[in-house]
Amino acid sequence: MPKYYEDKEEEQTACAGVREDLKTCLLETDCVLKEGKSPKQCLREGHCKALQVTFFECKRSVLDTRSRFRGRKGY
């Protein structure tokens, strides 16, 4: 279960929960922990790809004018 569903105070920014999960996923990868690379480098190598795509879709839905009818994704 994604961590943003657990007992946490809600942030007011869009896609905050997905961003937090992506950050946690990147910081817990072997790429960062064992190889000592930065999270940005690990993201470029393809780690946590599903969360990256989800975060992209959420940010894109913020700019989509149709989202006011459908609601934001990942919220």
mmCIF file with all atom_site columns, N, CA and C in Angstrom:
data_model
loop_
_atom_site.group_PDB
_atom_site.id
_atom_site.type_symbol
_atom_site.label_atom_id
_atom_site.label_alt_id
_atom_site.label_comp_id
_atom_site.label_asym_id
_atom_site.label_entity_id
_atom_site.label_seq_id
_atom_site.pdbx_PDB_ins_code
_atom_site.Cartn_x
_atom_site.Cartn_y
_atom_site.Cartn_z
_atom_site.occupancy
_atom_site.B_iso_or_equiv
_atom_site.pdbx_formal_charge
_atom_site.auth_seq_id
_atom_site.auth_comp_id
_atom_site.auth_asym_id
_atom_site.auth_atom_id
_atom_site.pdbx_PDB_model_num
ATOM 1   N N  . MET A 1 1  ? 0.847   -1.177 0.000   1.00 0.00 ? 1  MET A N  1
ATOM 2   C CA . MET A 1 1  ? 0.000   0.000  0.000   1.00 0.00 ? 1  MET A CA 1
ATOM 3   C C  . MET A 1 1  ? 0.893   1.240  0.000   1.00 0.00 ? 1  MET A C  1
ATOM 4   N N  . PRO A 1 2  ? 0.593   2.236  -0.816  1.00 0.00 ? 2  PRO A N  1
ATOM 5   C CA . PRO A 1 2  ? 1.389   3.446  -0.840  1.00 0.00 ? 2  PRO A CA 1
ATOM 6   C C  . PRO A 1 2  ? 1.400   4.124  0.517   1.00 0.00 ? 2  PRO A C  1
ATOM 7   N N  . LYS A 1 3  ? 2.499   4.749  0.843   1.00 0.00 ? 3  LYS A N  1
ATOM 8   C CA . LYS A 1 3  ? 2.650   5.330  2.167   1.00 0.00 ? 3  LYS A CA 1
ATOM 9   C C  . LYS A 1 3  ? 1.790   6.565  2.379   1.00 0.00 ? 3  LYS A C  1
ATOM 10  N N  . TYR A 1 4  ? 1.364   7.209  1.303   1.00 0.00 ? 4  TYR A N  1
ATOM 11  C CA . TYR A 1 4  ? 0.587   8.422  1.509   1.00 0.00 ? 4  TYR A CA 1
ATOM 12  C C  . TYR A 1 4  ? -0.824  8.131  1.975   1.00 0.00 ? 4  TYR A C  1
ATOM 13  N N  . TYR A 1 5  ? -1.230  6.863  2.032   1.00 0.00 ? 5  TYR A N  1
ATOM 14  C CA . TYR A 1 5  ? -2.529  6.518  2.586   1.00 0.00 ? 5  TYR A CA 1
ATOM 15  C C  . TYR A 1 5  ? -2.468  6.328  4.093   1.00 0.00 ? 5  TYR A C  1
ATOM 16  N N  . GLU A 1 6  ? -1.277  6.172  4.633   1.00 0.00 ? 6  GLU A N  1
ATOM 17  C CA . GLU A 1 6  ? -1.135  5.959  6.059   1.00 0.00 ? 6  GLU A CA 1
ATOM 18  C C  . GLU A 1 6  ? -1.379  7.270  6.805   1.00 0.00 ? 6  GLU A C  1
ATOM 19  N N  . ASP A 1 7  ? -1.401  7.191  8.129   1.00 0.00 ? 7  ASP A N  1
ATOM 20  C CA . ASP A 1 7  ? -1.660  8.368  8.961   1.00 0.00 ? 7  ASP A CA 1
ATOM 21  C C  . ASP A 1 7  ? -0.555  9.401  8.799   1.00 0.00 ? 7  ASP A C  1
ATOM 22  N N  . LYS A 1 8  ? -0.818  10.427 8.023   1.00 0.00 ? 8  LYS A N  1
ATOM 23  C CA . LYS A 1 8  ? 0.120   11.508 7.811   1.00 0.00 ? 8  LYS A CA 1
ATOM 24  C C  . LYS A 1 8  ? -0.666  12.798 7.685   1.00 0.00 ? 8  LYS A C  1
ATOM 25  N N  . GLU A 1 9  ? -0.011  13.893 8.006   1.00 0.00 ? 9  GLU A N  1
ATOM 26  C CA . GLU A 1 9  ? -0.680  15.163 7.767   1.00 0.00 ? 9  GLU A CA 1
ATOM 27  C C  . GLU A 1 9  ? -0.654  15.442 6.273   1.00 0.00 ? 9  GLU A C  1
ATOM 28  N N  . GLU A 1 10 ? -1.734  15.984 5.771   1.00 0.00 ? 10 GLU A N  1
ATOM 29  C CA . GLU A 1 10 ? -1.864  16.194 4.337   1.00 0.00 ? 10 GLU A CA 1
ATOM 30  C C  . GLU A 1 10 ? -1.167  17.471 3.913   1.00 0.00 ? 10 GLU A C  1
ATOM 31  N N  . GLU A 1 11 ? -0.410  17.382 2.837   1.00 0.00 ? 11 GLU A N  1
ATOM 32  C CA . GLU A 1 11 ? 0.188   18.561 2.250   1.00 0.00 ? 11 GLU A CA 1
ATOM 33  C C  . GLU A 1 11 ? -0.800  19.140 1.249   1.00 0.00 ? 11 GLU A C  1
ATOM 34  N N  . GLN A 1 12 ? -0.721  20.420 1.054   1.00 0.00 ? 12 GLN A N  1
ATOM 35  C CA . GLN A 1 12 ? -1.667  21.089 0.171   1.00 0.00 ? 12 GLN A CA 1
ATOM 36  C C  . GLN A 1 12 ? -1.199  21.104 -1.278  1.00 0.00 ? 12 GLN A C  1
ATOM 37  N N  . THR A 1 13 ? 0.037   20.724 -1.542  1.00 0.00 ? 13 THR A N  1
ATOM 38  C CA . THR A 1 13 ? 0.530   20.756 -2.912  1.00 0.00 ? 13 THR A CA 1
ATOM 39  C C  . THR A 1 13 ? -0.012  19.576 -3.696  1.00 0.00 ? 13 THR A C  1
ATOM 40  N N  . ALA A 1 14 ? -0.096  19.764 -4.992  1.00 0.00 ? 14 ALA A N  1
ATOM 41  C CA . ALA A 1 14 ? -0.599  18.704 -5.864  1.00 0.00 ? 14 ALA A CA 1
ATOM 42  C C  . ALA A 1 14 ? 0.416   17.569 -5.933  1.00 0.00 ? 14 ALA A C  1
ATOM 43  N N  . CYS A 1 15 ? -0.065  16.353 -5.917  1.00 0.00 ? 15 CYS A N  1
ATOM 44  C CA . CYS A 1 15 ? 0.747   15.148 -6.094  1.00 0.00 ? 15 CYS A CA 1
ATOM 45  C C  . CYS A 1 15 ? 1.776   14.947 -4.983  1.00 0.00 ? 15 CYS A C  1
ATOM 46  N N  . ALA A 1 16 ? 1.538   15.479 -3.802  1.00 0.00 ? 16 ALA A N  1
ATOM 47  C CA . ALA A 1 16 ? 2.498   15.381 -2.711  1.00 0.00 ? 16 ALA A CA 1
ATOM 48  C C  . ALA A 1 16 ? 2.710   13.931 -2.269  1.00 0.00 ? 16 ALA A C  1
ATOM 49  N N  . GLY A 1 17 ? 1.649   13.139 -2.257  1.00 0.00 ? 17 GLY A N  1
ATOM 50  C CA . GLY A 1 17 ? 1.777   11.751 -1.819  1.00 0.00 ? 17 GLY A CA 1
ATOM 51  C C  . GLY A 1 17 ? 2.592   10.911 -2.775  1.00 0.00 ? 17 GLY A C  1
ATOM 52  N N  . VAL A 1 18 ? 2.373   11.095 -4.063  1.00 0.00 ? 18 VAL A N  1
ATOM 53  C CA . VAL A 1 18 ? 3.128   10.338 -5.062  1.00 0.00 ? 18 VAL A CA 1
ATOM 54  C C  . VAL A 1 18 ? 4.590   10.778 -5.043  1.00 0.00 ? 18 VAL A C  1
ATOM 55  N N  . ARG A 1 19 ? 4.820   12.080 -4.862  1.00 0.00 ? 19 ARG A N  1
ATOM 56  C CA . ARG A 1 19 ? 6.192   12.595 -4.774  1.00 0.00 ? 19 ARG A CA 1
ATOM 57  C C  . ARG A 1 19 ? 6.930   11.985 -3.592  1.00 0.00 ? 19 ARG A C  1
ATOM 58  N N  . GLU A 1 20 ? 6.246   11.874 -2.458  1.00 0.00 ? 20 GLU A N  1
ATOM 59  C CA . GLU A 1 20 ? 6.854   11.289 -1.261  1.00 0.00 ? 20 GLU A CA 1
ATOM 60  C C  . GLU A 1 20 ? 7.201   9.818  -1.486  1.00 0.00 ? 20 GLU A C  1
ATOM 61  N N  . ASP A 1 21 ? 6.294   9.082  -2.121  1.00 0.00 ? 21 ASP A N  1
ATOM 62  C CA . ASP A 1 21 ? 6.558   7.670  -2.413  1.00 0.00 ? 21 ASP A CA 1
ATOM 63  C C  . ASP A 1 21 ? 7.717   7.504  -3.385  1.00 0.00 ? 21 ASP A C  1
ATOM 64  N N  . LEU A 1 22 ? 7.802   8.370  -4.387  1.00 0.00 ? 22 LEU A N  1
ATOM 65  C CA . LEU A 1 22 ? 8.904   8.308  -5.346  1.00 0.00 ? 22 LEU A CA 1
ATOM 66  C C  . LEU A 1 22 ? 10.227  8.607  -4.655  1.00 0.00 ? 22 LEU A C  1
ATOM 67  N N  . LYS A 1 23 ? 10.227  9.594  -3.786  1.00 0.00 ? 23 LYS A N  1
ATOM 68  C CA . LYS A 1 23 ? 11.444  9.946  -3.058  1.00 0.00 ? 23 LYS A CA 1
ATOM 69  C C  . LYS A 1 23 ? 11.899  8.799  -2.158  1.00 0.00 ? 23 LYS A C  1
ATOM 70  N N  . THR A 1 24 ? 10.950  8.190  -1.454  1.00 0.00 ? 24 THR A N  1
ATOM 71  C CA . THR A 1 24 ? 11.277  7.064  -0.572  1.00 0.00 ? 24 THR A CA 1
ATOM 72  C C  . THR A 1 24 ? 11.796  5.871  -1.374  1.00 0.00 ? 24 THR A C  1
ATOM 73  N N  . CYS A 1 25 ? 11.153  5.589  -2.501  1.00 0.00 ? 25 CYS A N  1
ATOM 74  C CA . CYS A 1 25 ? 11.578  4.476  -3.349  1.00 0.00 ? 25 CYS A CA 1
ATOM 75  C C  . CYS A 1 25 ? 13.011  4.676  -3.829  1.00 0.00 ? 25 CYS A C  1
ATOM 76  N N  . LEU A 1 26 ? 13.318  5.888  -4.265  1.00 0.00 ? 26 LEU A N  1
ATOM 77  C CA . LEU A 1 26 ? 14.665  6.162  -4.776  1.00 0.00 ? 26 LEU A CA 1
ATOM 78  C C  . LEU A 1 26 ? 15.714  6.066  -3.682  1.00 0.00 ? 26 LEU A C  1
ATOM 79  N N  . LEU A 1 27 ? 15.397  6.567  -2.494  1.00 0.00 ? 27 LEU A N  1
ATOM 80  C CA . LEU A 1 27 ? 16.373  6.545  -1.402  1.00 0.00 ? 27 LEU A CA 1
ATOM 81  C C  . LEU A 1 27 ? 16.610  5.148  -0.846  1.00 0.00 ? 27 LEU A C  1
ATOM 82  N N  . GLU A 1 28 ? 15.671  4.212  -1.102  1.00 0.00 ? 28 GLU A N  1
ATOM 83  C CA . GLU A 1 28 ? 15.814  2.847  -0.598  1.00 0.00 ? 28 GLU A CA 1
ATOM 84  C C  . GLU A 1 28 ? 16.376  1.879  -1.635  1.00 0.00 ? 28 GLU A C  1
ATOM 85  N N  . THR A 1 29 ? 16.693  2.327  -2.836  1.00 0.00 ? 29 THR A N  1
ATOM 86  C CA . THR A 1 29 ? 17.233  1.439  -3.863  1.00 0.00 ? 29 THR A CA 1
ATOM 87  C C  . THR A 1 29 ? 18.691  1.126  -3.582  1.00 0.00 ? 29 THR A C  1
ATOM 88  N N  . ASP A 1 30 ? 19.148  -0.019 -4.091  1.00 0.00 ? 30 ASP A N  1
ATOM 89  C CA . ASP A 1 30 ? 20.555  -0.387 -3.956  1.00 0.00 ? 30 ASP A CA 1
ATOM 90  C C  . ASP A 1 30 ? 21.451  0.576  -4.718  1.00 0.00 ? 30 ASP A C  1
ATOM 91  N N  . CYS A 1 31 ? 20.904  1.198  -5.725  1.00 0.00 ? 31 CYS A N  1
ATOM 92  C CA . CYS A 1 31 ? 21.654  2.162  -6.523  1.00 0.00 ? 31 CYS A CA 1
ATOM 93  C C  . CYS A 1 31 ? 22.162  3.298  -5.639  1.00 0.00 ? 31 CYS A C  1
ATOM 94  N N  . VAL A 1 32 ? 21.317  3.775  -4.729  1.00 0.00 ? 32 VAL A N  1
ATOM 95  C CA . VAL A 1 32 ? 21.706  4.867  -3.838  1.00 0.00 ? 32 VAL A CA 1
ATOM 96  C C  . VAL A 1 32 ? 22.471  4.333  -2.632  1.00 0.00 ? 32 VAL A C  1
ATOM 97  N N  . LEU A 1 33 ? 21.946  3.261  -2.029  1.00 0.00 ? 33 LEU A N  1
ATOM 98  C CA . LEU A 1 33 ? 22.529  2.779  -0.782  1.00 0.00 ? 33 LEU A CA 1
ATOM 99  C C  . LEU A 1 33 ? 23.894  2.112  -0.967  1.00 0.00 ? 33 LEU A C  1
ATOM 100 N N  . LYS A 1 34 ? 24.016  1.225  -1.927  1.00 0.00 ? 34 LYS A N  1
ATOM 101 C CA . LYS A 1 34 ? 25.253  0.456  -2.076  1.00 0.00 ? 34 LYS A CA 1
ATOM 102 C C  . LYS A 1 34 ? 26.232  1.078  -3.064  1.00 0.00 ? 34 LYS A C  1
ATOM 103 N N  . GLU A 1 35 ? 25.707  1.614  -4.161  1.00 0.00 ? 35 GLU A N  1
ATOM 104 C CA . GLU A 1 35 ? 26.590  2.167  -5.181  1.00 0.00 ? 35 GLU A CA 1
ATOM 105 C C  . GLU A 1 35 ? 26.934  3.628  -4.922  1.00 0.00 ? 35 GLU A C  1
ATOM 106 N N  . GLY A 1 36 ? 26.199  4.290  -4.042  1.00 0.00 ? 36 GLY A N  1
ATOM 107 C CA . GLY A 1 36 ? 26.515  5.657  -3.665  1.00 0.00 ? 36 GLY A CA 1
ATOM 108 C C  . GLY A 1 36 ? 26.184  6.706  -4.717  1.00 0.00 ? 36 GLY A C  1
ATOM 109 N N  . LYS A 1 37 ? 25.302  6.370  -5.643  1.00 0.00 ? 37 LYS A N  1
ATOM 110 C CA . LYS A 1 37 ? 24.920  7.330  -6.669  1.00 0.00 ? 37 LYS A CA 1
ATOM 111 C C  . LYS A 1 37 ? 23.837  8.260  -6.135  1.00 0.00 ? 37 LYS A C  1
ATOM 112 N N  . SER A 1 38 ? 23.640  9.369  -6.830  1.00 0.00 ? 38 SER A N  1
ATOM 113 C CA . SER A 1 38 ? 22.594  10.291 -6.417  1.00 0.00 ? 38 SER A CA 1
ATOM 114 C C  . SER A 1 38 ? 21.237  9.746  -6.888  1.00 0.00 ? 38 SER A C  1
ATOM 115 N N  . PRO A 1 39 ? 20.157  10.145 -6.216  1.00 0.00 ? 39 PRO A N  1
ATOM 116 C CA . PRO A 1 39 ? 18.821  9.699  -6.652  1.00 0.00 ? 39 PRO A CA 1
ATOM 117 C C  . PRO A 1 39 ? 18.509  10.117 -8.085  1.00 0.00 ? 39 PRO A C  1
ATOM 118 N N  . LYS A 1 40 ? 19.019  11.250 -8.500  1.00 0.00 ? 40 LYS A N  1
ATOM 119 C CA . LYS A 1 40 ? 18.781  11.724 -9.866  1.00 0.00 ? 40 LYS A CA 1
ATOM 120 C C  . LYS A 1 40 ? 19.412  10.774 -10.884 1.00 0.00 ? 40 LYS A C  1
ATOM 121 N N  . GLN A 1 41 ? 20.611  10.291 -10.593 1.00 0.00 ? 41 GLN A N  1
ATOM 122 C CA . GLN A 1 41 ? 21.271  9.340  -11.497 1.00 0.00 ? 41 GLN A CA 1
ATOM 123 C C  . GLN A 1 41 ? 20.511  8.021  -11.536 1.00 0.00 ? 41 GLN A C  1
ATOM 124 N N  . CYS A 1 42 ? 20.035  7.563  -10.403 1.00 0.00 ? 42 CYS A N  1
ATOM 125 C CA . CYS A 1 42 ? 19.296  6.305  -10.339 1.00 0.00 ? 42 CYS A CA 1
ATOM 126 C C  . CYS A 1 42 ? 17.968  6.413  -11.072 1.00 0.00 ? 42 CYS A C  1
ATOM 127 N N  . LEU A 1 43 ? 17.348  7.581  -11.018 1.00 0.00 ? 43 LEU A N  1
ATOM 128 C CA . LEU A 1 43 ? 16.096  7.791  -11.734 1.00 0.00 ? 43 LEU A CA 1
ATOM 129 C C  . LEU A 1 43 ? 16.325  7.736  -13.236 1.00 0.00 ? 43 LEU A C  1
ATOM 130 N N  . ARG A 1 44 ? 17.443  8.264  -13.689 1.00 0.00 ? 44 ARG A N  1
ATOM 131 C CA . ARG A 1 44 ? 17.776  8.218  -15.115 1.00 0.00 ? 44 ARG A CA 1
ATOM 132 C C  . ARG A 1 44 ? 18.090  6.803  -15.582 1.00 0.00 ? 44 ARG A C  1
ATOM 133 N N  . GLU A 1 45 ? 18.575  5.961  -14.664 1.00 0.00 ? 45 GLU A N  1
ATOM 134 C CA . GLU A 1 45 ? 18.894  4.576  -15.007 1.00 0.00 ? 45 GLU A CA 1
ATOM 135 C C  . GLU A 1 45 ? 17.649  3.693  -15.046 1.00 0.00 ? 45 GLU A C  1
ATOM 136 N N  . GLY A 1 46 ? 16.512  4.208  -14.599 1.00 0.00 ? 46 GLY A N  1
ATOM 137 C CA . GLY A 1 46 ? 15.273  3.461  -14.717 1.00 0.00 ? 46 GLY A CA 1
ATOM 138 C C  . GLY A 1 46 ? 14.744  2.856  -13.433 1.00 0.00 ? 46 GLY A C  1
ATOM 139 N N  . HIS A 1 47 ? 15.287  3.212  -12.292 1.00 0.00 ? 47 HIS A N  1
ATOM 140 C CA . HIS A 1 47 ? 14.775  2.708  -11.021 1.00 0.00 ? 47 HIS A CA 1
ATOM 141 C C  . HIS A 1 47 ? 13.475  3.425  -10.677 1.00 0.00 ? 47 HIS A C  1
ATOM 142 N N  . CYS A 1 48 ? 12.538  2.727  -10.044 1.00 0.00 ? 48 CYS A N  1
ATOM 143 C CA . CYS A 1 48 ? 11.231  3.259  -9.615  1.00 0.00 ? 48 CYS A CA 1
ATOM 144 C C  . CYS A 1 48 ? 10.451  3.836  -10.792 1.00 0.00 ? 48 CYS A C  1
ATOM 145 N N  . LYS A 1 49 ? 10.478  3.151  -11.899 1.00 0.00 ? 49 LYS A N  1
ATOM 146 C CA . LYS A 1 49 ? 9.870   3.650  -13.133 1.00 0.00 ? 49 LYS A CA 1
ATOM 147 C C  . LYS A 1 49 ? 8.353   3.817  -13.003 1.00 0.00 ? 49 LYS A C  1
ATOM 148 N N  . ALA A 1 50 ? 7.684   2.898  -12.331 1.00 0.00 ? 50 ALA A N  1
ATOM 149 C CA . ALA A 1 50 ? 6.225   2.983  -12.210 1.00 0.00 ? 50 ALA A CA 1
ATOM 150 C C  . ALA A 1 50 ? 5.809   4.231  -11.437 1.00 0.00 ? 50 ALA A C  1
ATOM 151 N N  . LEU A 1 51 ? 6.520   4.538  -10.361 1.00 0.00 ? 51 LEU A N  1
ATOM 152 C CA . LEU A 1 51 ? 6.193   5.737  -9.597  1.00 0.00 ? 51 LEU A CA 1
ATOM 153 C C  . LEU A 1 51 ? 6.540   7.005  -10.366 1.00 0.00 ? 51 LEU A C  1
ATOM 154 N N  . GLN A 1 52 ? 7.582   6.943  -11.169 1.00 0.00 ? 52 GLN A N  1
ATOM 155 C CA . GLN A 1 52 ? 7.955   8.085  -11.983 1.00 0.00 ? 52 GLN A CA 1
ATOM 156 C C  . GLN A 1 52 ? 6.852   8.397  -13.002 1.00 0.00 ? 52 GLN A C  1
ATOM 157 N N  . VAL A 1 53 ? 6.316   7.360  -13.622 1.00 0.00 ? 53 VAL A N  1
ATOM 158 C CA . VAL A 1 53 ? 5.238   7.547  -14.597 1.00 0.00 ? 53 VAL A CA 1
ATOM 159 C C  . VAL A 1 53 ? 3.979   8.065  -13.899 1.00 0.00 ? 53 VAL A C  1
ATOM 160 N N  . THR A 1 54 ? 3.673   7.529  -12.726 1.00 0.00 ? 54 THR A N  1
ATOM 161 C CA . THR A 1 54 ? 2.510   7.980  -11.963 1.00 0.00 ? 54 THR A CA 1
ATOM 162 C C  . THR A 1 54 ? 2.651   9.447  -11.577 1.00 0.00 ? 54 THR A C  1
ATOM 163 N N  . PHE A 1 55 ? 3.854   9.841  -11.155 1.00 0.00 ? 55 PHE A N  1
ATOM 164 C CA . PHE A 1 55 ? 4.093   11.236 -10.792 1.00 0.00 ? 55 PHE A CA 1
ATOM 165 C C  . PHE A 1 55 ? 3.948   12.149 -12.009 1.00 0.00 ? 55 PHE A C  1
ATOM 166 N N  . PHE A 1 56 ? 4.451   11.698 -13.163 1.00 0.00 ? 56 PHE A N  1
ATOM 167 C CA . PHE A 1 56 ? 4.317   12.468 -14.391 1.00 0.00 ? 56 PHE A CA 1
ATOM 168 C C  . PHE A 1 56 ? 2.849   12.653 -14.761 1.00 0.00 ? 56 PHE A C  1
ATOM 169 N N  . GLU A 1 57 ? 2.075   11.575 -14.680 1.00 0.00 ? 57 GLU A N  1
ATOM 170 C CA . GLU A 1 57 ? 0.650   11.650 -15.010 1.00 0.00 ? 57 GLU A CA 1
ATOM 171 C C  . GLU A 1 57 ? -0.088  12.588 -14.060 1.00 0.00 ? 57 GLU A C  1
ATOM 172 N N  . CYS A 1 58 ? 0.274   12.554 -12.804 1.00 0.00 ? 58 CYS A N  1
ATOM 173 C CA . CYS A 1 58 ? -0.359  13.435 -11.819 1.00 0.00 ? 58 CYS A CA 1
ATOM 174 C C  . CYS A 1 58 ? -0.037  14.896 -12.118 1.00 0.00 ? 58 CYS A C  1
ATOM 175 N N  . LYS A 1 59 ? 1.220   15.188 -12.396 1.00 0.00 ? 59 LYS A N  1
ATOM 176 C CA . LYS A 1 59 ? 1.599   16.567 -12.708 1.00 0.00 ? 59 LYS A CA 1
ATOM 177 C C  . LYS A 1 59 ? 0.954   17.041 -14.005 1.00 0.00 ? 59 LYS A C  1
ATOM 178 N N  . ARG A 1 60 ? 0.828   16.155 -14.966 1.00 0.00 ? 60 ARG A N  1
ATOM 179 C CA . ARG A 1 60 ? 0.195   16.525 -16.220 1.00 0.00 ? 60 ARG A CA 1
ATOM 180 C C  . ARG A 1 60 ? -1.287  16.799 -16.027 1.00 0.00 ? 60 ARG A C  1
ATOM 181 N N  . SER A 1 61 ? -1.933  16.057 -15.131 1.00 0.00 ? 61 SER A N  1
ATOM 182 C CA . SER A 1 61 ? -3.352  16.269 -14.897 1.00 0.00 ? 61 SER A CA 1
ATOM 183 C C  . SER A 1 61 ? -3.620  17.604 -14.207 1.00 0.00 ? 61 SER A C  1
ATOM 184 N N  . VAL A 1 62 ? -2.626  18.153 -13.524 1.00 0.00 ? 62 VAL A N  1
ATOM 185 C CA . VAL A 1 62 ? -2.785  19.464 -12.909 1.00 0.00 ? 62 VAL A CA 1
ATOM 186 C C  . VAL A 1 62 ? -2.938  20.532 -13.989 1.00 0.00 ? 62 VAL A C  1
ATOM 187 N N  . LEU A 1 63 ? -2.208  20.377 -15.090 1.00 0.00 ? 63 LEU A N  1
ATOM 188 C CA . LEU A 1 63 ? -2.246  21.352 -16.170 1.00 0.00 ? 63 LEU A CA 1
ATOM 189 C C  . LEU A 1 63 ? -3.398  21.123 -17.142 1.00 0.00 ? 63 LEU A C  1
ATOM 190 N N  . ASP A 1 64 ? -4.006  19.944 -17.084 1.00 0.00 ? 64 ASP A N  1
ATOM 191 C CA . ASP A 1 64 ? -5.085  19.595 -17.999 1.00 0.00 ? 64 ASP A CA 1
ATOM 192 C C  . ASP A 1 64 ? -6.361  20.324 -17.595 1.00 0.00 ? 64 ASP A C  1
ATOM 193 N N  . THR A 1 65 ? -6.944  21.062 -18.529 1.00 0.00 ? 65 THR A N  1
ATOM 194 C CA . THR A 1 65 ? -8.156  21.811 -18.204 1.00 0.00 ? 65 THR A CA 1
ATOM 195 C C  . THR A 1 65 ? -9.357  20.898 -17.986 1.00 0.00 ? 65 THR A C  1
ATOM 196 N N  . ARG A 1 66 ? -9.314  19.688 -18.513 1.00 0.00 ? 66 ARG A N  1
ATOM 197 C CA . ARG A 1 66 ? -10.420 18.751 -18.304 1.00 0.00 ? 66 ARG A CA 1
ATOM 198 C C  . ARG A 1 66 ? -10.420 18.175 -16.897 1.00 0.00 ? 66 ARG A C  1
ATOM 199 N N  . SER A 1 67 ? -9.312  18.337 -16.161 1.00 0.00 ? 67 SER A N  1
ATOM 200 C CA . SER A 1 67 ? -9.219  17.733 -14.834 1.00 0.00 ? 67 SER A CA 1
ATOM 201 C C  . SER A 1 67 ? -10.161 18.391 -13.837 1.00 0.00 ? 67 SER A C  1
ATOM 202 N N  . ARG A 1 68 ? -10.621 19.594 -14.112 1.00 0.00 ? 68 ARG A N  1
ATOM 203 C CA . ARG A 1 68 ? -11.560 20.208 -13.175 1.00 0.00 ? 68 ARG A CA 1
ATOM 204 C C  . ARG A 1 68 ? -12.886 19.464 -13.160 1.00 0.00 ? 68 ARG A C  1
ATOM 205 N N  . PHE A 1 69 ? -13.174 18.714 -14.228 1.00 0.00 ? 69 PHE A N  1
ATOM 206 C CA . PHE A 1 69 ? -14.369 17.884 -14.257 1.00 0.00 ? 69 PHE A CA 1
ATOM 207 C C  . PHE A 1 69 ? -14.099 16.476 -13.734 1.00 0.00 ? 69 PHE A C  1
ATOM 208 N N  . ARG A 1 70 ? -12.935 15.966 -14.033 1.00 0.00 ? 70 ARG A N  1
ATOM 209 C CA . ARG A 1 70 ? -12.593 14.579 -13.689 1.00 0.00 ? 70 ARG A CA 1
ATOM 210 C C  . ARG A 1 70 ? -11.893 14.456 -12.341 1.00 0.00 ? 70 ARG A C  1
ATOM 211 N N  . GLY A 1 71 ? -11.213 15.478 -11.904 1.00 0.00 ? 71 GLY A N  1
ATOM 212 C CA . GLY A 1 71 ? -10.424 15.421 -10.685 1.00 0.00 ? 71 GLY A CA 1
ATOM 213 C C  . GLY A 1 71 ? -8.980  15.063 -11.002 1.00 0.00 ? 71 GLY A C  1
ATOM 214 N N  . ARG A 1 72 ? -8.080  15.414 -10.103 1.00 0.00 ? 72 ARG A N  1
ATOM 215 C CA . ARG A 1 72 ? -6.669  15.150 -10.327 1.00 0.00 ? 72 ARG A CA 1
ATOM 216 C C  . ARG A 1 72 ? -6.345  13.689 -10.130 1.00 0.00 ? 72 ARG A C  1
ATOM 217 N N  . LYS A 1 73 ? -5.387  13.182 -10.895 1.00 0.00 ? 73 LYS A N  1
ATOM 218 C CA . LYS A 1 73 ? -4.935  11.801 -10.729 1.00 0.00 ? 73 LYS A CA 1
ATOM 219 C C  . LYS A 1 73 ? -3.919  11.752 -9.606  1.00 0.00 ? 73 LYS A C  1
ATOM 220 N N  . GLY A 1 74 ? -3.942  10.681 -8.844  1.00 0.00 ? 74 GLY A N  1
ATOM 221 C CA . GLY A 1 74 ? -2.977  10.499 -7.768  1.00 0.00 ? 74 GLY A CA 1
ATOM 222 C C  . GLY A 1 74 ? -3.254  11.336 -6.552  1.00 0.00 ? 74 GLY A C  1
ATOM 223 N N  . TYR A 1 75 ? -4.436  11.903 -6.439  1.00 0.00 ? 75 TYR A N  1
ATOM 224 C CA . TYR A 1 75 ? -4.751  12.751 -5.300  1.00 0.00 ? 75 TYR A CA 1
ATOM 225 C C  . TYR A 1 75 ? -5.514  11.979 -4.271  1.00 0.00 ? 75 TYR A C  1
#
